[in-house]
PDB file of C-alpha atoms in Angstrom:
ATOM      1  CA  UNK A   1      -5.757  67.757 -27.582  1.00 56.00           C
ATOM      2  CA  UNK A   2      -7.336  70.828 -27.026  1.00 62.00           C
ATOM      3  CA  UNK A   3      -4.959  73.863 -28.020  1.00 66.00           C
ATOM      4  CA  UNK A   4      -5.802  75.723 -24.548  1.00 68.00           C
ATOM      5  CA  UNK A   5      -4.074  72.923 -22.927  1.00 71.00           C
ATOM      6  CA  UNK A   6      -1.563  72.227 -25.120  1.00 74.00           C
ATOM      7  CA  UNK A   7      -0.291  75.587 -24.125  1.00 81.00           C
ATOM      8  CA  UNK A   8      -0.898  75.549 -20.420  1.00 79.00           C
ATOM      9  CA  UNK A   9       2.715  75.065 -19.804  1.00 80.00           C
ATOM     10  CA  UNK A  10       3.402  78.648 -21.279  1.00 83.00           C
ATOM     11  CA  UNK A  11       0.461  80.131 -19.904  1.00 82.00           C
ATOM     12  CA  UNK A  12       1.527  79.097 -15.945  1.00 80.00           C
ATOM     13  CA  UNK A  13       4.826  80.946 -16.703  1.00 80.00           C
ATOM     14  CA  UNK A  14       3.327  83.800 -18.272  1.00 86.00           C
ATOM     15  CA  UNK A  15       1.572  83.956 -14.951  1.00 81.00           C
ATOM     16  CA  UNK A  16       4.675  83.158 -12.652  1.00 81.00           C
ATOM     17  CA  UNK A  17       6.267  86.009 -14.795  1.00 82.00           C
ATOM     18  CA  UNK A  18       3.838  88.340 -14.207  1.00 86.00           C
ATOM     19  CA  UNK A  19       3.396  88.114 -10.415  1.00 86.00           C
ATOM     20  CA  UNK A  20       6.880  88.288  -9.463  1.00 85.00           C
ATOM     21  CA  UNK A  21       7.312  91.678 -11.589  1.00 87.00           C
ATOM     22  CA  UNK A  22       4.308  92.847  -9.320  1.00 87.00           C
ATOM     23  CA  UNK A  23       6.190  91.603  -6.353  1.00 88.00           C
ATOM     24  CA  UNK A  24       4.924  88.155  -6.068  1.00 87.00           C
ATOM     25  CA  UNK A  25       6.925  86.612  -3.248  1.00 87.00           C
ATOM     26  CA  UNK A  26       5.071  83.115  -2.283  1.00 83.00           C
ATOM     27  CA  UNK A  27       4.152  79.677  -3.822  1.00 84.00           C
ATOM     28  CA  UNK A  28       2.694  78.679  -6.605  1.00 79.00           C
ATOM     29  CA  UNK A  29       0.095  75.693  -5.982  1.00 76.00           C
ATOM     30  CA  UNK A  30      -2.371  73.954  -8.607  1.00 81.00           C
ATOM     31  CA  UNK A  31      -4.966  72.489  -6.504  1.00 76.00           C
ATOM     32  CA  UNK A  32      -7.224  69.518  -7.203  1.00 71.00           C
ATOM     33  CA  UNK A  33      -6.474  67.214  -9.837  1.00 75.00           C
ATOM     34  CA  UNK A  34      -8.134  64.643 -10.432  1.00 74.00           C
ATOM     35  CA  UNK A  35      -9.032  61.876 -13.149  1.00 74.00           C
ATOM     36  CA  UNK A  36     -12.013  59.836 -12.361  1.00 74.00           C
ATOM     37  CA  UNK A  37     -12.281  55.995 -12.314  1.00 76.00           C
ATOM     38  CA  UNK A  38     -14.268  53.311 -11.802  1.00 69.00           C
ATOM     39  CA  UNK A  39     -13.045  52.729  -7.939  1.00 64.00           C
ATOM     40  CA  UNK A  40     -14.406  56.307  -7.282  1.00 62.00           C
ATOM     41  CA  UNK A  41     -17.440  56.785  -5.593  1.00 59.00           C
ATOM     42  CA  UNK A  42     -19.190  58.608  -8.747  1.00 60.00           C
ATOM     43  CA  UNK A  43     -20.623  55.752 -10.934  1.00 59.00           C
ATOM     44  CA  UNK A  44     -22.649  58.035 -12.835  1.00 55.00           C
ATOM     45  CA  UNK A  45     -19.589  59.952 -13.525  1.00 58.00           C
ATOM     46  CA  UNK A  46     -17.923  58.812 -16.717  1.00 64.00           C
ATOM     47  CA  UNK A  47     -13.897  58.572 -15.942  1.00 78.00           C
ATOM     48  CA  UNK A  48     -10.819  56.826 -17.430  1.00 85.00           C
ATOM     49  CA  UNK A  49      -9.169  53.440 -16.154  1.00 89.00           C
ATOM     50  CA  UNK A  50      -7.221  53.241 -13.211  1.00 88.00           C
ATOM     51  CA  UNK A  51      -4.073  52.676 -15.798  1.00 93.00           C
ATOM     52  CA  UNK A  52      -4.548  55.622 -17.438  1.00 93.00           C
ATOM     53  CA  UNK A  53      -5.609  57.638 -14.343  1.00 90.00           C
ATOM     54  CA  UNK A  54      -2.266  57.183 -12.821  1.00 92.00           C
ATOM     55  CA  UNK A  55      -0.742  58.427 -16.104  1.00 95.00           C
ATOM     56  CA  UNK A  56      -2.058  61.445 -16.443  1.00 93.00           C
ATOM     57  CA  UNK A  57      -1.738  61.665 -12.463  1.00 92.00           C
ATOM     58  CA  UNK A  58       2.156  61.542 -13.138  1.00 95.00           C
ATOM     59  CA  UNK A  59       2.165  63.433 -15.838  1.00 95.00           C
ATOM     60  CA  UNK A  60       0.719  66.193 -13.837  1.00 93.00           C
ATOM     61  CA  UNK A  61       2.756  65.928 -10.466  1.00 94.00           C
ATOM     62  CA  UNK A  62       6.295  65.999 -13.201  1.00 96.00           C
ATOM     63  CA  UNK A  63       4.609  68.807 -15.469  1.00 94.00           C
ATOM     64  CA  UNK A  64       3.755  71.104 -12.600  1.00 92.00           C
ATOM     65  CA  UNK A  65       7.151  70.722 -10.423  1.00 94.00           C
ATOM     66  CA  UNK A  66       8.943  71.332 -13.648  1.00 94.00           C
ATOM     67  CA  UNK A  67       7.443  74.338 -14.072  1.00 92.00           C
ATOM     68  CA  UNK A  68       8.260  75.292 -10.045  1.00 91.00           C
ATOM     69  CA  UNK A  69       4.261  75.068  -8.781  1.00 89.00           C
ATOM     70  CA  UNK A  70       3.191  72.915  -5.959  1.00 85.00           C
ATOM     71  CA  UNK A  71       0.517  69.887  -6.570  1.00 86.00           C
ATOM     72  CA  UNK A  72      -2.428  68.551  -4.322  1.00 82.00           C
ATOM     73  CA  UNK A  73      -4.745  66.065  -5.705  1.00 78.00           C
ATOM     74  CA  UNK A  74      -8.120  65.457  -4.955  1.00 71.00           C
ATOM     75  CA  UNK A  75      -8.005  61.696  -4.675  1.00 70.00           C
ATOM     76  CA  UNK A  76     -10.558  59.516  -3.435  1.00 65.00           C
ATOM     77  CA  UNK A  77      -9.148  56.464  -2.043  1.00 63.00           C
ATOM     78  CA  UNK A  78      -6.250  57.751  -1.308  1.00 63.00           C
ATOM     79  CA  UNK A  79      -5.208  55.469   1.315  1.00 66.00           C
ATOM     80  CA  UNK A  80      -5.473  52.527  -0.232  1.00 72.00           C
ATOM     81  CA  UNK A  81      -2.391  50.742  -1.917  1.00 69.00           C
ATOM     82  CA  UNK A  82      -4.090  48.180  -4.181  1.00 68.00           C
ATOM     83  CA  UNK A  83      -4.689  51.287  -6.209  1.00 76.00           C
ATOM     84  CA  UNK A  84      -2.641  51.469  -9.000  1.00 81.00           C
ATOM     85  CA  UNK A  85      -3.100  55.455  -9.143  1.00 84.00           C
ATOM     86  CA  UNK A  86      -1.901  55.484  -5.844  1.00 86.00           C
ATOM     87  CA  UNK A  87       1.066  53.502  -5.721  1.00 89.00           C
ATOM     88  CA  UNK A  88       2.299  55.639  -9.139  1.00 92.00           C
ATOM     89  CA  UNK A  89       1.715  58.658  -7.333  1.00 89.00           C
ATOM     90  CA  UNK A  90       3.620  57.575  -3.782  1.00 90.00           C
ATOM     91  CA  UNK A  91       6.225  56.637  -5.906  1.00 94.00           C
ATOM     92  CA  UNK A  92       6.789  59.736  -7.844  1.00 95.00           C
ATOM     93  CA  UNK A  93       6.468  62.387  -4.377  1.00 91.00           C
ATOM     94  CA  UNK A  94       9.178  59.881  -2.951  1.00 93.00           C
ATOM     95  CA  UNK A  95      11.424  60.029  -5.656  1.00 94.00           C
ATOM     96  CA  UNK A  96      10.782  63.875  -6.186  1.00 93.00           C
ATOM     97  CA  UNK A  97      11.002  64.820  -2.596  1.00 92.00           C
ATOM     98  CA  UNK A  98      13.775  67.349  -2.353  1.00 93.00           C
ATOM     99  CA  UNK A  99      13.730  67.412  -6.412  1.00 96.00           C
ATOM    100  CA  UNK A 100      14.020  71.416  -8.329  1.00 96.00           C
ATOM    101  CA  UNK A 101      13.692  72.470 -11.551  1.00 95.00           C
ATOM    102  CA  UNK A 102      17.069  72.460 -13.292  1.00 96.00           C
ATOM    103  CA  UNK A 103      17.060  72.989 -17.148  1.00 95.00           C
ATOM    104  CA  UNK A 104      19.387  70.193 -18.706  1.00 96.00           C
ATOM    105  CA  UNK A 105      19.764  70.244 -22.216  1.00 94.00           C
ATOM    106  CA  UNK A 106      18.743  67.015 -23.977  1.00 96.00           C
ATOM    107  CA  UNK A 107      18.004  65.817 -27.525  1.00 97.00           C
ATOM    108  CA  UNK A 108      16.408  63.230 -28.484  1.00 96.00           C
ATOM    109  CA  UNK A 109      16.103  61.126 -31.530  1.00 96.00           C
ATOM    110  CA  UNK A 110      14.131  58.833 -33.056  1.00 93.00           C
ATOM    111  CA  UNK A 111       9.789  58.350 -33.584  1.00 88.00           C
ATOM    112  CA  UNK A 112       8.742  59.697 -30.927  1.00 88.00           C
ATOM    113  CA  UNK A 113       6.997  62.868 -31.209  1.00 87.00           C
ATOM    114  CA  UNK A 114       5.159  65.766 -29.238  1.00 90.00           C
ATOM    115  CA  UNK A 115       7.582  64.739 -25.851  1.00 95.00           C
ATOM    116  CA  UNK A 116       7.435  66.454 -23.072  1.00 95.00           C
ATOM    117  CA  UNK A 117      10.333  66.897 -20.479  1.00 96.00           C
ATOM    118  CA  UNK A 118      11.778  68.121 -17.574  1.00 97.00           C
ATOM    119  CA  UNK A 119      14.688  68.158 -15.818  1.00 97.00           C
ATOM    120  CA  UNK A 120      16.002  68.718 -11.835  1.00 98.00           C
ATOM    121  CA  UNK A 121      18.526  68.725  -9.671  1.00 97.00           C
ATOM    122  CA  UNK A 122      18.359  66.910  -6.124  1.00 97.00           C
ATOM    123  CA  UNK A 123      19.765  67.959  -2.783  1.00 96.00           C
ATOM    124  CA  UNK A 124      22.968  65.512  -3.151  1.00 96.00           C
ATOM    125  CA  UNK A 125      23.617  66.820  -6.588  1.00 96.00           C
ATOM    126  CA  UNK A 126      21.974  63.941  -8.847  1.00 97.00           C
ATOM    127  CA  UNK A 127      19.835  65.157 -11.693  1.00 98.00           C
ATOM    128  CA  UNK A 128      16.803  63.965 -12.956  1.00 98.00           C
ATOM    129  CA  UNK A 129      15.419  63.924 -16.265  1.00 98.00           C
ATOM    130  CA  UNK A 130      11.679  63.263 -16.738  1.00 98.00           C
ATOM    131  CA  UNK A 131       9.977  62.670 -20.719  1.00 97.00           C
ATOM    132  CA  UNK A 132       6.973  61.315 -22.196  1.00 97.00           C
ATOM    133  CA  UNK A 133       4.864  61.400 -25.352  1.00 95.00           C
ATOM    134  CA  UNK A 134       1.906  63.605 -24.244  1.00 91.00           C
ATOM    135  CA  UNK A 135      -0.924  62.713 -26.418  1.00 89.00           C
ATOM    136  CA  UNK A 136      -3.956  60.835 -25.204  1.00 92.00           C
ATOM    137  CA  UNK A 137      -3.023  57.841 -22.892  1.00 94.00           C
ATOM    138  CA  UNK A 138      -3.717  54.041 -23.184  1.00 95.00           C
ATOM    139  CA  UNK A 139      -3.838  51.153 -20.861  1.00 95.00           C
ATOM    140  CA  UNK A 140      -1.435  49.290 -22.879  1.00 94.00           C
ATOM    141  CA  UNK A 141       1.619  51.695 -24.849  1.00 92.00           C
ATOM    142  CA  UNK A 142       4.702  49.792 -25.391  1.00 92.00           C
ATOM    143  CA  UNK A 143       6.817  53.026 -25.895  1.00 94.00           C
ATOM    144  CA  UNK A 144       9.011  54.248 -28.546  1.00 95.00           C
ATOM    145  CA  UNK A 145      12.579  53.086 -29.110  1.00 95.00           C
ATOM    146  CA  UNK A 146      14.399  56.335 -29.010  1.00 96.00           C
ATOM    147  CA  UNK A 147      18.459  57.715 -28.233  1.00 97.00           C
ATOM    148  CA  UNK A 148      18.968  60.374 -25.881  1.00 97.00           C
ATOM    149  CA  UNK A 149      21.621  62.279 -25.707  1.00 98.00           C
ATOM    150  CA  UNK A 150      22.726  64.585 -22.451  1.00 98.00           C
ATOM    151  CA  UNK A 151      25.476  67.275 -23.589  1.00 97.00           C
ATOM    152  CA  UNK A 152      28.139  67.348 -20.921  1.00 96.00           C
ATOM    153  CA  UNK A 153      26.970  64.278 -18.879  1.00 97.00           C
ATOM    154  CA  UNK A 154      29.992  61.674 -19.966  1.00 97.00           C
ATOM    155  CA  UNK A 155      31.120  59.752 -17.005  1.00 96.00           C
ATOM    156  CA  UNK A 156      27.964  60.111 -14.975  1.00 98.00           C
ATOM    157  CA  UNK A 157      25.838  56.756 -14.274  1.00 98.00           C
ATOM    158  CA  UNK A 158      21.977  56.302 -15.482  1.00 98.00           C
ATOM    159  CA  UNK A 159      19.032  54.795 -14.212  1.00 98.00           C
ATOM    160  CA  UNK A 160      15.823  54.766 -15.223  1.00 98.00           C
ATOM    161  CA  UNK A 161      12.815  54.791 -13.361  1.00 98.00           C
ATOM    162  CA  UNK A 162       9.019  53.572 -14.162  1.00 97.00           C
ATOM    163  CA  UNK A 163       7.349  55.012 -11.551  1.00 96.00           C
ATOM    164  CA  UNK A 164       3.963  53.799 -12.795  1.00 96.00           C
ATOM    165  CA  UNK A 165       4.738  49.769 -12.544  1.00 94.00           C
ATOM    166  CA  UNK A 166       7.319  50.604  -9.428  1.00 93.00           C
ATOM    167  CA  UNK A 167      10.995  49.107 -10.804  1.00 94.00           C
ATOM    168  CA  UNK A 168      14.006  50.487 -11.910  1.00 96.00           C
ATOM    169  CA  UNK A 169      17.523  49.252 -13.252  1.00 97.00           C
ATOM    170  CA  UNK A 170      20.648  50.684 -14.627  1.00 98.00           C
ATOM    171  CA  UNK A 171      20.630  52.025 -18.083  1.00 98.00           C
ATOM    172  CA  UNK A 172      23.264  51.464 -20.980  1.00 97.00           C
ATOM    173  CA  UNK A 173      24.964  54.200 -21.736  1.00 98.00           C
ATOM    174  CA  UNK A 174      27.853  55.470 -23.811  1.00 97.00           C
ATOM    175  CA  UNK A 175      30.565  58.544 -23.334  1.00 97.00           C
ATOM    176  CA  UNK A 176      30.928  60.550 -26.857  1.00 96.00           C
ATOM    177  CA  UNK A 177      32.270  63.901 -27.482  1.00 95.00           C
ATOM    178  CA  UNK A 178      31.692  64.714 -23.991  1.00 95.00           C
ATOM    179  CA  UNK A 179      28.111  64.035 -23.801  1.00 98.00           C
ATOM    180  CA  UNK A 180      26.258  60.784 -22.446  1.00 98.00           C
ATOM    181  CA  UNK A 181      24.284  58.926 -24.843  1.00 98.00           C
ATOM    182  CA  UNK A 182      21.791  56.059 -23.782  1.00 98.00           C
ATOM    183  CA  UNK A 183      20.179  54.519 -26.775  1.00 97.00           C
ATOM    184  CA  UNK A 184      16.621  52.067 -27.141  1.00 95.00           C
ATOM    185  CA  UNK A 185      15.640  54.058 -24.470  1.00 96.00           C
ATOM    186  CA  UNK A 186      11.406  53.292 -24.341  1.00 95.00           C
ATOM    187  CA  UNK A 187       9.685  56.722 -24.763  1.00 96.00           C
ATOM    188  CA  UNK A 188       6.084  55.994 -23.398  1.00 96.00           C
ATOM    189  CA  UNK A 189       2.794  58.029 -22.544  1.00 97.00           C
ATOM    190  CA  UNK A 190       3.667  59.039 -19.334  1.00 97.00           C
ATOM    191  CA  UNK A 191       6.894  59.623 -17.309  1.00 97.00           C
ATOM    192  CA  UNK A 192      10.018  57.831 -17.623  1.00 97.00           C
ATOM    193  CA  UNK A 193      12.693  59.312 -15.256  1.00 98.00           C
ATOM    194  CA  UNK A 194      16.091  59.213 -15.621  1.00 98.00           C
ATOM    195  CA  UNK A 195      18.673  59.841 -12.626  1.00 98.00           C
ATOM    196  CA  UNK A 196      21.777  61.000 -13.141  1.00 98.00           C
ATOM    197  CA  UNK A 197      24.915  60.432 -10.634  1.00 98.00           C
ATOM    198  CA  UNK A 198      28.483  60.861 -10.610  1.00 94.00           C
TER     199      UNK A 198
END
């Protein structure tokens, strides 16, 4: 909750910003993240559980690609797949692979507050919308019921994605006005993704 972070979204643009008018002309890249747990080799270190590791993990990875800045985590036990942290974070570089920052309008309604999103577009023309409530994460949050609504997105087919516990189905949805609407839609502490197709 501290108010430097809570604006680090706006400060990495201010800084993408202000290279490129100097001439900037490479990558952005954050470069080791990293959430300590219990399976690290650090006992003396005080970290999170692996639950909420993997959170904040995807929270990252989704925050930072939004924003158009390349991710490497430092990640001890990296390799191995009984991990939940590690499974969540395969999952989300798969299903982001090819993925850019696209701005899609969205509003959403309902109890959730202080969400965070962001959207993209993928190489076959499916978008992808990503949202969570960003305060403090839990091992256990059962989400908030909320309705989304994407302006101009009637027709197009919805599925959402929980990349932390690895399953995904086909989402309800209704066509009004022009815009999609999906509604109970779980708002939880860390990313739910959408895709959108044709």
């Amino acid at each position: 909750d501290d108010p430097y972070y809570q604006n680090y979204p706006q400060l990495v643009t201010q800084l993408r910003e202000l290279a490129t008018s100097e001439g900037f002309q490479g990558q952005f890249l954050v470069e080791e993240t990293k959430w300590r747990t219990a399976s690290d080799d650090e006992p003396q270190m005080q970290g999170v559980t692996e639950v909420v590791a993997a959170k904040y993990y995807l929270r990252t990875i989704v925050m930072h690609r939004g924003l158009g800045v390349i991710v490497t985590i430092a990640l001890p036990g990296a390799h191995d797949p009984t991990l939940q942290k590690v499974q969540a974070i395969h999952n989300i570089c798969d299903l982001m692979a090819g993925a850019n920052p696209h701005n899609i309008p969205i509003e959403i309604q309902g109890g959730a507050t202080n969400i965070k999103s962001y959207s993209f577009t993928l190489p076959n023309g499916d978008r992808m919308v990503a949202l969570w409530t960003d305060g403090v994460a839990v091992d256990d949050n059962p989400g908030i019921s909320s309705t989304l609504t994407l302006p101009g997105f009637a027709g197009w087919h919805a599925t959402g994605i929980d990349v932390l516990n690895s399953f995904e189905q086909t989402l309800i949805t209704s066509n009004e006005n022009g815009n999609l609407v999906i509604r109970d839609l779980l708002i939880k502490d860390y990313p739910i993704i959408i895709r959108l197709a044709k």
